[in-house]
Short mmCIF file of C-alpha atoms and ligand atoms in Angstrom, two decimals:
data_model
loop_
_atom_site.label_atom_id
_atom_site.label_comp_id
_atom_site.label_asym_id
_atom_site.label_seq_id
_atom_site.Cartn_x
_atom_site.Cartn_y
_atom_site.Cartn_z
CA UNK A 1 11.14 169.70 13.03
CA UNK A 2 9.90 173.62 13.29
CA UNK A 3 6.44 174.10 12.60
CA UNK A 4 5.83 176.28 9.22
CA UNK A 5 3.18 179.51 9.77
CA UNK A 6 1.52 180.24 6.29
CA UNK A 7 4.21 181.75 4.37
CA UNK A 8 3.64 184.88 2.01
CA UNK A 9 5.24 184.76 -1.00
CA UNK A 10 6.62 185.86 -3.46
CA UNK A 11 10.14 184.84 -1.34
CA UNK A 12 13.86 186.39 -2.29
CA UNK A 13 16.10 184.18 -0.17
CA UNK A 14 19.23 185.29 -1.40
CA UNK A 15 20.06 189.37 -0.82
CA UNK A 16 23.15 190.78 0.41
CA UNK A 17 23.59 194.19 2.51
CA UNK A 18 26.60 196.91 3.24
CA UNK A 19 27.62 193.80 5.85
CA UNK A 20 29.01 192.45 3.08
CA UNK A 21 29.55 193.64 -0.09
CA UNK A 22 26.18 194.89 -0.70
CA UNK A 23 25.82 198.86 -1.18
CA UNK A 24 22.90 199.60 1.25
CA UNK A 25 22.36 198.93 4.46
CA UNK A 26 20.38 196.00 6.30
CA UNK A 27 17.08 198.19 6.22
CA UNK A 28 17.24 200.17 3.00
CA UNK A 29 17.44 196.25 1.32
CA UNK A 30 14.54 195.23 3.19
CA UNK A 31 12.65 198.25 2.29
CA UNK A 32 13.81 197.73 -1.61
CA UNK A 33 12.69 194.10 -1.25
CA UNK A 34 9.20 194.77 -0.10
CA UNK A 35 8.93 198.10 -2.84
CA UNK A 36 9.64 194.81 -5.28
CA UNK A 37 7.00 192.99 -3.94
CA UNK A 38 8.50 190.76 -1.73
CA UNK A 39 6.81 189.66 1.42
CA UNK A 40 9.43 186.94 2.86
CA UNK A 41 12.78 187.85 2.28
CA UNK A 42 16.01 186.03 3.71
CA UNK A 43 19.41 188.63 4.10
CA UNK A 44 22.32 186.41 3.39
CA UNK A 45 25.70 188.67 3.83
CA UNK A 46 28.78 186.96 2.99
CA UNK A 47 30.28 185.07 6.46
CA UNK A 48 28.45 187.14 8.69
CA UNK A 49 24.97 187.33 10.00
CA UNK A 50 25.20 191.17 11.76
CA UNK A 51 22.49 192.12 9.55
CA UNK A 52 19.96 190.07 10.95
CA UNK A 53 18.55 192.22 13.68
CA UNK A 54 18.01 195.46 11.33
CA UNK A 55 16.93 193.77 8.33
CA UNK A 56 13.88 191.65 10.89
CA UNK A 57 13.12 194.72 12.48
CA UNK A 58 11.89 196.36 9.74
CA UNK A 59 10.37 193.62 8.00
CA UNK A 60 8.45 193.57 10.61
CA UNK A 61 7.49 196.77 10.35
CA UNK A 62 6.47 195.52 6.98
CA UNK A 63 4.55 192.85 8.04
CA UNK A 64 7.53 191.08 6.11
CA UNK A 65 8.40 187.63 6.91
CA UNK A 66 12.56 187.33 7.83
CA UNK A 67 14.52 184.44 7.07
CA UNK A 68 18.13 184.99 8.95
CA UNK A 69 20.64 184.02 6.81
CA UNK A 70 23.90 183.89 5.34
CA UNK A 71 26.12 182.85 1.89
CA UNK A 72 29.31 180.79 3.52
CA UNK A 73 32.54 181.12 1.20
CA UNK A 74 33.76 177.77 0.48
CA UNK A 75 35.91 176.17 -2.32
CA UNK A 76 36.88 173.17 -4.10
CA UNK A 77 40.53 173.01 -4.84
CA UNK A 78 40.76 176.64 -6.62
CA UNK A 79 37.23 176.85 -7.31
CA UNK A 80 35.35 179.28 -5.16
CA UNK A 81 31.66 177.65 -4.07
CA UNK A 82 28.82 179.85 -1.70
CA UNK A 83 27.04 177.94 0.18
CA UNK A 84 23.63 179.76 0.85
CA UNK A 85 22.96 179.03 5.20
CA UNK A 86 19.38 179.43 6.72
CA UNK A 87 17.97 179.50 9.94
CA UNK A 88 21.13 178.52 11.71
CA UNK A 89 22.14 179.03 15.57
CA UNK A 90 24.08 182.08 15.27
CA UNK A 91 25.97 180.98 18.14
CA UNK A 92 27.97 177.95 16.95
CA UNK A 93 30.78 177.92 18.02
CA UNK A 94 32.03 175.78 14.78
CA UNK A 95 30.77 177.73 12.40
CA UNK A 96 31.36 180.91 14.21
CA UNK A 97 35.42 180.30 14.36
CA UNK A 98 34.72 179.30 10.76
CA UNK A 99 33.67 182.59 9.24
CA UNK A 100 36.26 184.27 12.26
CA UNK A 101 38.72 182.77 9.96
CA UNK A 102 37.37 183.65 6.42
CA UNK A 103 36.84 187.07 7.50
CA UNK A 104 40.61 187.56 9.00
CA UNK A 105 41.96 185.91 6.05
CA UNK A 106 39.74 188.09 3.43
CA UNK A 107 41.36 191.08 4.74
CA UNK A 108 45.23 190.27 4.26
CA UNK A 109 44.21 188.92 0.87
CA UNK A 110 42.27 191.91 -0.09
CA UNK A 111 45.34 193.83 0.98
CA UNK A 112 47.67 191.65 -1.18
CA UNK A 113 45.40 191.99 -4.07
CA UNK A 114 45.60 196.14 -3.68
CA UNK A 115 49.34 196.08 -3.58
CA UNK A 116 49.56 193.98 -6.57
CA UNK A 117 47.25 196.23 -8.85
CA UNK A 118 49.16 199.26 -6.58
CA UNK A 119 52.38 198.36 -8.98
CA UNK A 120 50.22 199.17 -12.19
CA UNK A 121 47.49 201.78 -11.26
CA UNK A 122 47.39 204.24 -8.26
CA UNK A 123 45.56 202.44 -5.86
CA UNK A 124 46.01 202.06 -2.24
CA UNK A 125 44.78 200.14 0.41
CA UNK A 126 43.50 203.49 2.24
CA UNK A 127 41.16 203.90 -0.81
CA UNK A 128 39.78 200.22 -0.38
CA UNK A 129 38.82 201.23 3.37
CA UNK A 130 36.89 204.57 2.37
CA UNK A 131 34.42 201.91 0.58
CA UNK A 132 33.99 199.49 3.44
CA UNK A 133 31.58 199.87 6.02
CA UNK A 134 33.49 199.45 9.40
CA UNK A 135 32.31 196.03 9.69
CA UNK A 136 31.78 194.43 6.16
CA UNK A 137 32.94 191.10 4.81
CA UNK A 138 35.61 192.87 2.27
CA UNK A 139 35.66 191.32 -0.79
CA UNK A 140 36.95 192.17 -4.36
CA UNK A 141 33.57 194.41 -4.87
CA UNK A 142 35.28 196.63 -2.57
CA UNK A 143 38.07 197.10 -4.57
CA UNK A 144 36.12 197.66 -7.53
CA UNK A 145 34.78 200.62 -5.52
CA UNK A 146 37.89 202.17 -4.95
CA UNK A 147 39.01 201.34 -8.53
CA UNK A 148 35.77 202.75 -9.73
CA UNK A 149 36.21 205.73 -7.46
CA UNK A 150 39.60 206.31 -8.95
CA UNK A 151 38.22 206.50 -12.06
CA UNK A 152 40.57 203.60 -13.68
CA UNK A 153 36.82 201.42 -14.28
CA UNK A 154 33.28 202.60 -14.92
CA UNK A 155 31.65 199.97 -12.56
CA UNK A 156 31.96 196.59 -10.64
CA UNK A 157 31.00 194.86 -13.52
CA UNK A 158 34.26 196.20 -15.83
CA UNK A 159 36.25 196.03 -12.87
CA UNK A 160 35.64 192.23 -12.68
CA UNK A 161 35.32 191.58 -16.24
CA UNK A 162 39.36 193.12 -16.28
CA UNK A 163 41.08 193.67 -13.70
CA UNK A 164 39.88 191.57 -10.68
CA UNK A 165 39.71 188.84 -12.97
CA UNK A 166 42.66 186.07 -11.87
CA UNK A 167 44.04 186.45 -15.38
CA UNK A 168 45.03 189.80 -14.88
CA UNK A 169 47.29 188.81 -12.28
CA UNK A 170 46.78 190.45 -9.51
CA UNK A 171 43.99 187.74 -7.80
CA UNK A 172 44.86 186.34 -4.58
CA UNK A 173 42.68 183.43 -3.24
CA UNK A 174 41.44 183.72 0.62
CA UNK A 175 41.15 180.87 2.81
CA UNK A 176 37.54 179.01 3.11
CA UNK A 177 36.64 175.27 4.16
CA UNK A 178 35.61 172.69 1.46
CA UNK A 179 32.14 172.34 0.28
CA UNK A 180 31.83 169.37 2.32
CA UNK A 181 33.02 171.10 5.68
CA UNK A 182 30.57 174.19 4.98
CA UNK A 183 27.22 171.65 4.51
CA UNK A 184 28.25 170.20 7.94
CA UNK A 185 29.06 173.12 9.65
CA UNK A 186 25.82 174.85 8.63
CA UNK A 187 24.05 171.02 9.36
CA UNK A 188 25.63 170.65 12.72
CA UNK A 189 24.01 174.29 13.47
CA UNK A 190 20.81 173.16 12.81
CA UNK A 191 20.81 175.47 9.34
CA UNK A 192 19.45 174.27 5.97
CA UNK A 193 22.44 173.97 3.30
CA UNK A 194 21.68 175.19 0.07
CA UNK A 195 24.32 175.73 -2.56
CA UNK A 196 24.31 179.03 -4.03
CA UNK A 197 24.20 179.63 -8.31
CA UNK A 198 25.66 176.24 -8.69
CA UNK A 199 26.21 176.04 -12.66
CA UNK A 200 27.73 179.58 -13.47
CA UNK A 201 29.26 179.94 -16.84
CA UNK A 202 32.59 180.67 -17.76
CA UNK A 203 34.04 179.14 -14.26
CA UNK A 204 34.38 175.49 -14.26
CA UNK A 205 30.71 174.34 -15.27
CA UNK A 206 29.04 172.44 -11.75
CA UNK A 207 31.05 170.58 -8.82
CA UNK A 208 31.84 167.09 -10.09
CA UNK A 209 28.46 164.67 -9.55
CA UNK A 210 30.47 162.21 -6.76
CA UNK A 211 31.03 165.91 -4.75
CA UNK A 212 27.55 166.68 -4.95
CA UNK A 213 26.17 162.98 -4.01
CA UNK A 214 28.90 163.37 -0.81
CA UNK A 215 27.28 167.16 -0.07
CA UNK A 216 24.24 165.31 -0.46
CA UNK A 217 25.05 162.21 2.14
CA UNK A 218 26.32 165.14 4.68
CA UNK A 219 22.97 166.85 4.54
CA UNK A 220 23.04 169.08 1.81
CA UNK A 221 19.03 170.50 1.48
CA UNK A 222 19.37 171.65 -1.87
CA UNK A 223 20.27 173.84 -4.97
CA UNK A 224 19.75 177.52 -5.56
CA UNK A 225 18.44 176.78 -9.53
CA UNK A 226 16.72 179.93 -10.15
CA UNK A 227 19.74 182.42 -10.27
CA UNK A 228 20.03 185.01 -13.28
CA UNK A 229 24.32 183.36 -13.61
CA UNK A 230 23.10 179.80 -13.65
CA UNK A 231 22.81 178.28 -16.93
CA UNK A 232 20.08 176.85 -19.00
CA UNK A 233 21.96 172.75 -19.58
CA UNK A 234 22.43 173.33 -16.02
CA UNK A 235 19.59 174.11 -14.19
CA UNK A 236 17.88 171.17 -16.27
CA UNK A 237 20.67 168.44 -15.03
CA UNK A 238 20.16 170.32 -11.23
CA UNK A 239 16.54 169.71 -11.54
CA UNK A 240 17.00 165.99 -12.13
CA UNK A 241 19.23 165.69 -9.64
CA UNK A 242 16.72 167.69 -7.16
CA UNK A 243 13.96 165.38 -7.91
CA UNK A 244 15.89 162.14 -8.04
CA UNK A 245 17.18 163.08 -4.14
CA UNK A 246 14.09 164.84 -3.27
CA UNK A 247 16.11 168.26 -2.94
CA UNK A 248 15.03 171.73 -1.92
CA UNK A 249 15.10 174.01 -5.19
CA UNK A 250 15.14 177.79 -4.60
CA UNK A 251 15.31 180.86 -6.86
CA UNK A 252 16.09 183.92 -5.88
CA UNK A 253 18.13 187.48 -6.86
CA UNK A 254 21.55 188.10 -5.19
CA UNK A 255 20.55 191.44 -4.91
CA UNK A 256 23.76 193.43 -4.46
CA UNK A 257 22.01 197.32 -4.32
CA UNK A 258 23.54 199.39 -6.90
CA UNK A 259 26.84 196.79 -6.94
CA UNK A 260 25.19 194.61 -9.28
CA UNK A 261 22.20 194.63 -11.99
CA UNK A 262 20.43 191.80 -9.81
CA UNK A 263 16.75 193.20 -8.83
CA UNK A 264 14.67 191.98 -5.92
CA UNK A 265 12.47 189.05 -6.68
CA UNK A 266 13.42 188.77 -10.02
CA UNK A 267 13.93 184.88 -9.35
CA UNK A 268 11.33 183.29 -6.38
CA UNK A 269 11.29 180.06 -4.23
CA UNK A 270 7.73 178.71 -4.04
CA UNK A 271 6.11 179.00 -0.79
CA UNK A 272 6.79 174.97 -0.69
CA UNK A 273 10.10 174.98 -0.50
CA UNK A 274 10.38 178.03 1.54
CA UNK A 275 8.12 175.72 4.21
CA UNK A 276 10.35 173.05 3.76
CA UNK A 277 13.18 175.06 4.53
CA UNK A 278 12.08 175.91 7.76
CA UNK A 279 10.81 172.72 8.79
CA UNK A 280 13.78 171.38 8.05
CA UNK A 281 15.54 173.88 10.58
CA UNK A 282 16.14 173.82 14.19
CA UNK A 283 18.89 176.65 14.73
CA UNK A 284 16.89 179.50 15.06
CA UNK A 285 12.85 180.58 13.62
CA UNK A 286 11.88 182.38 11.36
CA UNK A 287 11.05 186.38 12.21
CA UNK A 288 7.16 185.94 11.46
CA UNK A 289 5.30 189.36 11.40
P1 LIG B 301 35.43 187.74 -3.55
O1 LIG B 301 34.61 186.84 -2.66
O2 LIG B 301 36.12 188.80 -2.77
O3 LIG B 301 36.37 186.98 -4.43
O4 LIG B 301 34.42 188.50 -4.50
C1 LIG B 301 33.37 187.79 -5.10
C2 LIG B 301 32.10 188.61 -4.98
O5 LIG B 301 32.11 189.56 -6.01
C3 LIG B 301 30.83 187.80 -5.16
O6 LIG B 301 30.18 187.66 -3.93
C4 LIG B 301 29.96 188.61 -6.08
O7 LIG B 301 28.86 189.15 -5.39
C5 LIG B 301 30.81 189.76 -6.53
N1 LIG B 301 30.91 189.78 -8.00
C6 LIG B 301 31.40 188.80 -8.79
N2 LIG B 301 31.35 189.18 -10.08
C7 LIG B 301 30.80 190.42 -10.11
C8 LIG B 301 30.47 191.34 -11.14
N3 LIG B 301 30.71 191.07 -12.43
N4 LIG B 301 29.91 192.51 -10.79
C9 LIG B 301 29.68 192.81 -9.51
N5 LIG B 301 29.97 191.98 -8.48
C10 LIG B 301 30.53 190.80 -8.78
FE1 LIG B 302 28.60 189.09 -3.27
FE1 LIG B 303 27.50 184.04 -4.36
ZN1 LIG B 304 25.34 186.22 -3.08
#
C-alpha cells in the first residue's frame, strides 16, 4: 500500500495530449487543466505513457499534483472498451509488449481505413501523417484531421458522426487484448484498473454483468461514472454495482484540446477516491508538488 499526501482537488483523471490523439501537447494540457481549476490532474494518452515527464514537470511548476497515466484499448468481441491505467510501472514488460502491439497494429489499420475512404474522397495516407505528431497513438481522430483539412467534414465530430462511423464502410478494427487481459496487465503492473465511460449510448449499452463480476475477480478498481457520454440508467446501475463491490468511482473530462467539446474538470473524482487510487497502487507515485 502507498501512502496518500493530502490531495488537492478538484481532480481530472482522464485527459489526453498530442501523444495520442489529443491536439496540444503534454504541457499546454496541463496548463489548460490548471487555467480550469484543476489542481491534480492525471494525463492518460491512448497506449502510451511518453507524456508523463512533460505533463509532471510543469504541474509542478504549478504546484499541480500528477497522476501518470494512461487509457489501454481493449475490446470485447467487436466492441471497443478503454480501460483507464494509473500509477503503473512504466516498465512492464507485459504491458509494455502489449501497447508495442496496439500501437503497430493501429497504424496498418489506420492505413487500411485511408485507402478505403481513398476510393470515394481524395484522401491519402500522406495527409493522415501531416496531422500526427511523430510519435502519437494514431487513431481515427487523425483521420478526421486530414478529412477536415481537406475540407470533405467541418470537424471530428461530423467526421465520426459519417464517415468514420463502421456503417459507412470504410472502418477497420485494430488489434487490442480483452477487457479481462487489460485489468491484469495493468494489475500485474501494480496500476489501478478503472474502466473508462462504461455505459455510452448508441454502442452496445454496458459489458454484460458476468464480464464485469470476472473484471471485478481479476482486480478491476473501478468505474469511470462521471463522463459527459455515459448515460443517466447507467451510471445509476454502475453506482449499485460500485457500492455493492466497494468500487472506486471517478469522474472526469476526456479532454481532447480542440478535438473534442470535453472541457477540463467539467466531471471530478472526489479527493476519496483519488486517495484510494493511489493507495491502492504500487507501480509508480504520484508526482506530488
Ligand atoms: P480509434 O481508437 O482510432 O477507433 O478512435 C477512437 C477515438 O476517437 C476515441 O479515443 C475518441 O477520443 C475519439 N472520438 C470518438 N468519437 C469522437 C467524436 N464524435 N468526436 C471526436 N473524437 C471522437
Ligand atoms: Fe481519444
Ligand atoms: Fe476513451
Ligand atoms: Zn479518453
Amino acid at each position: 500500500m502507498t501512502e496518500v499526501q493530502t490531495i488537492a482537488g478538484p481532480s481530472d483523471l482522464h485527459m489526453h495530449s498530442n501523444h495520442s490523439d489529443g491536439t496540444e501537447n503534454p504541457g499546454q494540457v496541463v496548463r489548460q487543466a490548471h487555467a480550469h481549476g484543476i489542481h491534480t490532474m492525471a494525463l492518460t494518452d491512448h497506449d502510451r505513457t511518453t507524456g508523463w515527464d512533460e505533463a509532471a514537470a510543469v504541474a509542478t511548476s504549478f504546484d499541480m499534483t500528477f497522476i501518470p497515466g494512461m487509457e489501454l484499448s481493449a475490446k470485447h468481441v467487436w466492441r471497443s472498451v478503454h480501460v483507464l491505467a494509473y500509477l503503473f510501472d512504466p516498465a512492464d514488460a507485459a504491458l509494455r509488449a502489449e501497447t508495442d502491439r496496439i500501437r503497430d497494429d493501429r497504424v496498418g489499420r489506420a492505413e487500411r481505413i485511408v485507402r478505403n475512404i481513398g476510393r470515394d474522397y481524395e484522401l491519402s495516407w500522406d495527409d493522415v501523417l501531416e496531422q500526427t505528431t511523430m510519435d502519437a497513438t494514431v487513431g481515427r481522430p487523425h483521420i478526421a484531421d486530414a478529412l477536415i483539412a481537406r475540407g470533405i467534414v467541418r470537424d471530428r465530430t461530423e467526421a465520426f458522426d459519417d464517415i468514420l462511423h463502421p456503417r459507412e464502410g470504410y472502418y477497420e478494427p485494430h488489434y487490442a487484448p480483452d477487457p479481462l487481459t487489460a485489468v491484469r496487465l495493468i494489475t500485474r503492473a501494480g496500476g489501478v484498473a478503472v474502466i473508462a465511460h462504461p455505459v455510452t449510448a448508441g454502442r452496445d449499452r454496458m459489458l454484460p454483468l458476468n464480464m464485469i463480476e470476472q473484471l471485478i475477480a481479476a482486480g478491476l478498481g473501478g468505474f469511470e461514472i462521471d463522463h459527459r457520454e455515459n448515460t443517466a440508467a447507467g451510471k445509476r446501475a454502475l453506482r449499485e454495482i460500485a457500492a455493492r463491490h466497494d468500487l472506486i468511482v471517478t469522474g472526469s473530462s476526456d479532454y481532447h484540446g480542440a478535438g473534442k467539446p470535453n472541457r477540463p474538470g467539467e466531471n471530478t473524482t472526489s479527493d476519496e477516491m483519488v486517495a484510494r487510487i493511489i493507495e491502492r497502487a504500487t507501480g509508480t507515485s504520484p508526482r506530488y508538488p
